[in-house]
mmCIF file of C-alpha atoms in Angstrom:
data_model
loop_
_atom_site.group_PDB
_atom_site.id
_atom_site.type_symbol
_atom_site.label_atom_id
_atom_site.label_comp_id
_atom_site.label_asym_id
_atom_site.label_seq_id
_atom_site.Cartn_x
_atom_site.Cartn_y
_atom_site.Cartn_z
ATOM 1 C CA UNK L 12 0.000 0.000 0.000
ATOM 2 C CA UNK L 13 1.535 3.025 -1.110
ATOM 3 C CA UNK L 14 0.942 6.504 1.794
ATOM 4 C CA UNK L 15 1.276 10.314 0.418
ATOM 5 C CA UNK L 16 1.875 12.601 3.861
ATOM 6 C CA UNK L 17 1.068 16.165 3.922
ATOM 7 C CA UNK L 18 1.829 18.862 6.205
ATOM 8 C CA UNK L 19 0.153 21.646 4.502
ATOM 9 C CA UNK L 20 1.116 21.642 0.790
ATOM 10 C CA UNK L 21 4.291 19.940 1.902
ATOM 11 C CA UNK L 22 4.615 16.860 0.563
ATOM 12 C CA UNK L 23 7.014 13.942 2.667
ATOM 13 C CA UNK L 24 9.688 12.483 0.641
ATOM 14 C CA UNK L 25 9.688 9.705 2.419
ATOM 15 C CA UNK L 26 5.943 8.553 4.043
ATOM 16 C CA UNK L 27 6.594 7.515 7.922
ATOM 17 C CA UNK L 28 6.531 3.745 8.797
ATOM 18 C CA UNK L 29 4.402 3.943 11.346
ATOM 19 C CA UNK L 30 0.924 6.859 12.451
ATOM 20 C CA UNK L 31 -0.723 6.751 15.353
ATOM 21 C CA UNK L 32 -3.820 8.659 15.763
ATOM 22 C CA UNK L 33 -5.123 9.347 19.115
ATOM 23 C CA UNK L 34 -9.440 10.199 19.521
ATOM 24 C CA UNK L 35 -9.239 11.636 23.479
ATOM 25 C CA UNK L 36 -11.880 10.998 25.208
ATOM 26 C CA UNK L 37 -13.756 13.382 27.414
ATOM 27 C CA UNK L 38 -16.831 11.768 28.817
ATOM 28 C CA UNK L 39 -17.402 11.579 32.637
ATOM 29 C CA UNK L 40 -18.470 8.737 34.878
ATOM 30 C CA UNK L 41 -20.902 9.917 37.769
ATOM 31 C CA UNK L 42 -21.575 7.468 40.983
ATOM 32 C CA UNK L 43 -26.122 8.545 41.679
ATOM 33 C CA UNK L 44 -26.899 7.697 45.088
ATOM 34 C CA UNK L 45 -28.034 3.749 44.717
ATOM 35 C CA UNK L 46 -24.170 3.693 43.887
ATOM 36 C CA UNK L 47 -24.828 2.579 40.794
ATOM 37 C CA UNK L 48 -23.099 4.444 37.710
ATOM 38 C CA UNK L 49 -23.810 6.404 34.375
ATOM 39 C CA UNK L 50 -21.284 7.328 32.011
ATOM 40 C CA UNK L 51 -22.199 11.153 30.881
ATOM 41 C CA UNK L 52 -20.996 10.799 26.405
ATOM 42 C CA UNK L 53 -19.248 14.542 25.604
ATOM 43 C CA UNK L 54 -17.762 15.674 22.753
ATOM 44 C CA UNK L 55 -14.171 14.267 22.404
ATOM 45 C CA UNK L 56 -11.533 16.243 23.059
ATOM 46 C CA UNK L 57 -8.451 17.209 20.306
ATOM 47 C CA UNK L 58 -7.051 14.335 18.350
ATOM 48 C CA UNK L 59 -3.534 13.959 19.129
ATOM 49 C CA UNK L 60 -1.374 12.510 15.753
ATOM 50 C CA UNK L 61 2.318 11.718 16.443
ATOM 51 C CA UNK L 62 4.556 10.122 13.788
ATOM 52 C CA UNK L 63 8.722 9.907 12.810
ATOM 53 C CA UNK L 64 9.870 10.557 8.929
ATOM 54 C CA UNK L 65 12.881 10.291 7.368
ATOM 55 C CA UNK L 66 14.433 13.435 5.819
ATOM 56 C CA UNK L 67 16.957 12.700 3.542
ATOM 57 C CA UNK L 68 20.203 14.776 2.388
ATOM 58 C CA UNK L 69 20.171 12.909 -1.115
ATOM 59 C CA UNK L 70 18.241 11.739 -3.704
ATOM 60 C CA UNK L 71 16.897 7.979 -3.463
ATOM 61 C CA UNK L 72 15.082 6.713 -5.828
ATOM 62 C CA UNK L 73 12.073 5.397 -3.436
ATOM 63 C CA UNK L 74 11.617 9.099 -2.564
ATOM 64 C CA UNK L 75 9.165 11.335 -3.537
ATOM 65 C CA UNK L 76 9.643 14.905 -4.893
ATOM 66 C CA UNK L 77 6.606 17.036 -6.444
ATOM 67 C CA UNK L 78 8.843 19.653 -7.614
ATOM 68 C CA UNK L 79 12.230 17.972 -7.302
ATOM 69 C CA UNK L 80 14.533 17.141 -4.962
ATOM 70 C CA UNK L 81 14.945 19.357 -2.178
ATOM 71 C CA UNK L 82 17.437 18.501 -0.039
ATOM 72 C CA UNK L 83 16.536 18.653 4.502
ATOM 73 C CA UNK L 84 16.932 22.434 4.919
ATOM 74 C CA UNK L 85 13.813 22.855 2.761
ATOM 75 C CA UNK L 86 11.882 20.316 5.070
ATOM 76 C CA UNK L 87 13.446 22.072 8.711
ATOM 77 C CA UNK L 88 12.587 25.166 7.179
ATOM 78 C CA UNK L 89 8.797 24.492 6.873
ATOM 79 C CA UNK L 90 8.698 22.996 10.075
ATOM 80 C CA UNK L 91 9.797 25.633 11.669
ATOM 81 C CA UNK L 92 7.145 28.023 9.638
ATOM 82 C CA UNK L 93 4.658 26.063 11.400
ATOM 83 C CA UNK L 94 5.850 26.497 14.130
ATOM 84 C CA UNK L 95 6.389 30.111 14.023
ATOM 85 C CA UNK L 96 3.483 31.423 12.338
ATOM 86 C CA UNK L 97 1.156 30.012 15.270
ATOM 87 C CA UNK L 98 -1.330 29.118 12.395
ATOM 88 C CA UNK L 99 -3.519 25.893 11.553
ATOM 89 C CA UNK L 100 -2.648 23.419 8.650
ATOM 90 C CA UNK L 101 -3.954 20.448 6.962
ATOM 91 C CA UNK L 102 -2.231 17.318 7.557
ATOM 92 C CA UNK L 103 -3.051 14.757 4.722
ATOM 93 C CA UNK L 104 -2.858 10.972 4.521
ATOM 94 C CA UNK L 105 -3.663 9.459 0.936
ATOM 95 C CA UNK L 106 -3.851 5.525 1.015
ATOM 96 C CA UNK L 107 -3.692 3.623 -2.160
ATOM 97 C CA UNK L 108 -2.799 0.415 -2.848
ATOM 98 C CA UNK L 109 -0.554 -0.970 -5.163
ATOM 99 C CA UNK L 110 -2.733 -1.154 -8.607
ATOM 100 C CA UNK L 111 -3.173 2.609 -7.716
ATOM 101 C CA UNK L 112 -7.177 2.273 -6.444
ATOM 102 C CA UNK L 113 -7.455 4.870 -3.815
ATOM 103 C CA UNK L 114 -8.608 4.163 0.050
ATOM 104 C CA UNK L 115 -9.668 5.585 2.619
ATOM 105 C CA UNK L 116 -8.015 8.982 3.264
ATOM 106 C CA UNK L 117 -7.332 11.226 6.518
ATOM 107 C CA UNK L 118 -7.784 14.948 6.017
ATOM 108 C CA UNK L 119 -7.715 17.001 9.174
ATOM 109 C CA UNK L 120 -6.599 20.355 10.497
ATOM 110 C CA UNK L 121 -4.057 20.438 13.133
ATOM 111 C CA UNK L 122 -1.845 22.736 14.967
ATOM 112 C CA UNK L 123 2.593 21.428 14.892
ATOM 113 C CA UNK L 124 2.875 21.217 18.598
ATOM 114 C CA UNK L 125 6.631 20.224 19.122
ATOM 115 C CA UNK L 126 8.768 18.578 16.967
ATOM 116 C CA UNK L 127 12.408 16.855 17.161
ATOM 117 C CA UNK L 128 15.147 16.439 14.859
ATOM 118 C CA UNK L 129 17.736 13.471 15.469
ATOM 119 C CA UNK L 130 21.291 12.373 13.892
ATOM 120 C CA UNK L 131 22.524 9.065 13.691
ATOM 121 C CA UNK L 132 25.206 7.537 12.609
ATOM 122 C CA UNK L 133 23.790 4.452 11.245
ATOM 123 C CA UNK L 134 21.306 6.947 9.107
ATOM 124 C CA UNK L 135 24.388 8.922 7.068
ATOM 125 C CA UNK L 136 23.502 12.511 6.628
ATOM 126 C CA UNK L 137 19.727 11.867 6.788
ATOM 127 C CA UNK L 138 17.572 13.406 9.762
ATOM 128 C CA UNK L 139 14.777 11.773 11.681
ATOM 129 C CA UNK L 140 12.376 14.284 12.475
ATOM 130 C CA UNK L 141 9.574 12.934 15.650
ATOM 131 C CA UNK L 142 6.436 15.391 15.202
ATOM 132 C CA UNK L 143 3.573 15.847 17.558
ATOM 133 C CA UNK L 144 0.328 17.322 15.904
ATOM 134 C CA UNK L 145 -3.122 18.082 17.259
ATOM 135 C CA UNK L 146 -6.353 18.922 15.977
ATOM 136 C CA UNK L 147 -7.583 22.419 15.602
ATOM 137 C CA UNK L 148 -11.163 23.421 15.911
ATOM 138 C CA UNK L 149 -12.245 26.606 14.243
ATOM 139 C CA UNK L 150 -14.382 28.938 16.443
ATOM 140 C CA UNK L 151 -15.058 32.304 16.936
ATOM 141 C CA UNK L 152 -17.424 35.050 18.624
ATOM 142 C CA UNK L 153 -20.701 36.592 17.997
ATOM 143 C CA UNK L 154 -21.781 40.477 18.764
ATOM 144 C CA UNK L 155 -24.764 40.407 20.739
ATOM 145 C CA UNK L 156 -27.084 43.504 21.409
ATOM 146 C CA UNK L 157 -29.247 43.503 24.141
ATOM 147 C CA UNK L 158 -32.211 45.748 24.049
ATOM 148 C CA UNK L 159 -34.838 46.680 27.187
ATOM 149 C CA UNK L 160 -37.767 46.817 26.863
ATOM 150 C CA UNK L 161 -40.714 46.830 29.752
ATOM 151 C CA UNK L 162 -37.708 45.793 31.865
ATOM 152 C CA UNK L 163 -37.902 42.433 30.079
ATOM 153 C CA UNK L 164 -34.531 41.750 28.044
ATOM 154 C CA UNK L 165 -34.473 40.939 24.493
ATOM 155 C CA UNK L 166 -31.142 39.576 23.073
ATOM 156 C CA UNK L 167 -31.054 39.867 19.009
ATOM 157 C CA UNK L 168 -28.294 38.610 16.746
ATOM 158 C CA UNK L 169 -26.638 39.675 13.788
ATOM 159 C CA UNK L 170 -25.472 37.106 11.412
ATOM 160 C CA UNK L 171 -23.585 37.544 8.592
ATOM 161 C CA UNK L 172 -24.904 35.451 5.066
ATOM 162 C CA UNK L 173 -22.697 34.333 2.203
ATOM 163 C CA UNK L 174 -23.997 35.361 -1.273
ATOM 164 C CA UNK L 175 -26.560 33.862 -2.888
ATOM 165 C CA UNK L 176 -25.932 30.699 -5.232
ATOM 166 C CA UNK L 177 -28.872 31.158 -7.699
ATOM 167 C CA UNK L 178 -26.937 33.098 -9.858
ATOM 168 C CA UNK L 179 -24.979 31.856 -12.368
ATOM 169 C CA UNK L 180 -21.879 29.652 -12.042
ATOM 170 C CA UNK L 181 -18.659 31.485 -13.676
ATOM 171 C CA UNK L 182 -16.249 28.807 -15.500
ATOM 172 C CA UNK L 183 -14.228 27.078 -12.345
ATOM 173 C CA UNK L 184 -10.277 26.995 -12.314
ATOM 174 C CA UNK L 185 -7.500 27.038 -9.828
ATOM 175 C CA UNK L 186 -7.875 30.616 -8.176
ATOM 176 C CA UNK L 187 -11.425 30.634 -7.997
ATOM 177 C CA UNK L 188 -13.862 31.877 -5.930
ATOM 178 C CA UNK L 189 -16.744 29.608 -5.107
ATOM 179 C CA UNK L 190 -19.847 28.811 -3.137
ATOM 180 C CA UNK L 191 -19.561 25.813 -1.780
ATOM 181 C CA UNK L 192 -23.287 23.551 -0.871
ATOM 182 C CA UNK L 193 -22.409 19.826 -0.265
ATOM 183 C CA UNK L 194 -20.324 17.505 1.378
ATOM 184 C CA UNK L 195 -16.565 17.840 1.499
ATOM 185 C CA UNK L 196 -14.392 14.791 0.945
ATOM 186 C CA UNK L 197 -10.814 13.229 1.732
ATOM 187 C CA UNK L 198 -10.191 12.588 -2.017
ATOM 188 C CA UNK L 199 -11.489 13.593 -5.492
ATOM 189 C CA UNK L 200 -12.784 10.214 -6.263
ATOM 190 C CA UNK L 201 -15.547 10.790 -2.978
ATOM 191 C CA UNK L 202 -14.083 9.050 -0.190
ATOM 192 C CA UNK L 203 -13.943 10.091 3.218
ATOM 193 C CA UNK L 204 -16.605 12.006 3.227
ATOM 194 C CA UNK L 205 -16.465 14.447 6.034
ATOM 195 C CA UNK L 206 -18.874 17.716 7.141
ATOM 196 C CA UNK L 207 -21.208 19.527 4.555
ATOM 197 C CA UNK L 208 -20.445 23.220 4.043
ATOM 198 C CA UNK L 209 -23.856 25.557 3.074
ATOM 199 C CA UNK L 210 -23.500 28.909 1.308
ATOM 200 C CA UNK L 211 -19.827 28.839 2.607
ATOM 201 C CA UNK L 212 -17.678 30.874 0.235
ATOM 202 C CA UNK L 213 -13.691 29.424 -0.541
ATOM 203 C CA UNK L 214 -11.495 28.878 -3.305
ATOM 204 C CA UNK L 215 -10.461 26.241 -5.533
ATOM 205 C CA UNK L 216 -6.521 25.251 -5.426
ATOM 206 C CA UNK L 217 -6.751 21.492 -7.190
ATOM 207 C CA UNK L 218 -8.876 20.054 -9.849
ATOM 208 C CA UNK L 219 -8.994 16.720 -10.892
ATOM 209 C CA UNK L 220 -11.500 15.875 -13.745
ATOM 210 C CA UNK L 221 -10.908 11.956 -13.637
ATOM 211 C CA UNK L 222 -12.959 11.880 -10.145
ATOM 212 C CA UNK L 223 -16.688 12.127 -9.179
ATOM 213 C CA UNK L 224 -15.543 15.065 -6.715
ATOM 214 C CA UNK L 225 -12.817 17.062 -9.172
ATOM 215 C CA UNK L 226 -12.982 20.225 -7.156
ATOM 216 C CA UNK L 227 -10.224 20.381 -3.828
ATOM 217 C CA UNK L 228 -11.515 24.111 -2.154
ATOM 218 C CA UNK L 229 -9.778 25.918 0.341
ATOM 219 C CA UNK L 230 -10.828 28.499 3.378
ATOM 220 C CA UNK L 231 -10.140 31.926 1.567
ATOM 221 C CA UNK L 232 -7.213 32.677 3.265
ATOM 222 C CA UNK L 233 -5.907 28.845 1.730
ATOM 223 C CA UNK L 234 -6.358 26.509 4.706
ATOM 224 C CA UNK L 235 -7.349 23.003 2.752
ATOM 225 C CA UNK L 236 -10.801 22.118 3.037
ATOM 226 C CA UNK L 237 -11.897 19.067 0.928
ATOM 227 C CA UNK L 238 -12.845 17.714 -2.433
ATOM 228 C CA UNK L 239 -16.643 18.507 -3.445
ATOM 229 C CA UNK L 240 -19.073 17.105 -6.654
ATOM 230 C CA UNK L 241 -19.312 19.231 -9.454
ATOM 231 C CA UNK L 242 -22.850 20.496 -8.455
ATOM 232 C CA UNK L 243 -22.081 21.301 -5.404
ATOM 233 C CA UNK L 244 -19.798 24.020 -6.126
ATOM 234 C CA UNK L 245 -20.477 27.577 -8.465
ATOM 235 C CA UNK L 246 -17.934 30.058 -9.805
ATOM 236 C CA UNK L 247 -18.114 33.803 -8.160
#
């Protein structure tokens, strides 16, 4: 089975041996007073993904270069950026197996919580680099304006709408804008499917017209949604 790693639009040369994805739980177990117990089911808390690649100083010809071969300081150096810039990415795991059929893939956003970078002498000039990831939730704040009346409070919200998808779709390429109404997915050939987006307004950075979903959109400032059907998606 061949694996294609992420971090971001980074692709890994080399795709680690061995993932392991943590789901934290966060439900609580309460004692009533018969003594007997109930187990109270909660949202689970942030995923935690840890993981060890290889980074190596030369080209081999098992490794994998979009662009050609960069050599480790290109890899340290977008670590680091992730580090640094205190923002969320996507990390991306494509599965396929040998005849090329695509599985199941694992498309999440995550924050680069620490990460390690080891020598060896029995690895040459290559690096091992030990990351710890962990999911990022987007949320944010709404403006609430209370207004009295008769003493008796009335709270009203203001909520913001994305345009309007009734009118007509401009052609789609990489750069566009679009409305986005359907279900994202892991890959362009619809699996993993993951949440639906409604009126939600990104950008397309990766098309693939072989697959039922060809269109990969992104958040508008470029953080990697998902792959979405044709119909679900119109040009802006």
């Amino acid at each position: 089975m061949a694996y294609d790693f992420y971090l971001g639009k980074c692709l890994l040369p080399i795709a680690p041996a061995k993932l392991q994805i943590k789901i934290n739980n966060n439900n609580k177990t309460l004692t009533l007073i018969n003594e007997g117990q109930i187990n109270l089911l909660k949202t689970a808390k942030l995923t935690d993904i840890e993981f060890e690649c290889e980074i190596p100083q030369m080209k081999y010809p098992f490794a994998v270069y979009k662009e050609g071969f960069k050599d480790a300081k290109y890899f340290l150096d977008h670590f680091e950026k992730l580090k640094s810039e205190k923002e969320p990415f996507q990390f991306i795991v494509c599965r396929t197996t040998p005849s090329g059929k695509p599985l199941f893939s694992t498309n999440i956003k995550v924050s680069l919580e620490d990460y390690s970078v080891s020598e060896s002498a029995e690895n040459g000039f290559d690096l091992t680099v030990k990351l710890k990831l962990k999911q990022y939730r987007d949320y944010g704040t709404k403006t609430v304006t209370i207004t009295a009346v008769n003493t008796v409070p009335k709270a009203q919200t203001t909520a913001q709408r994305a345009p309007s998808t009734t009118q007509e779709s401009k052609p789609i390429g990489i750069g566009s804008e679009v409305i986005v109404n359907g279900r994202l997915h892991g890959s362009s050939y619809g699996d993993a499917p993951g949440q639906t987006k409604t009126n939600y307004r990104g950008k397309v950075n990766f098309i693939n017209l072989k697959g039922s979903c060809p269109y990969h959109v992104t958040t508008p400032e470029g953080g990697w949604l998902g792959w979405v059907a044709k119909d679900s998606v119109k040009g802006v």
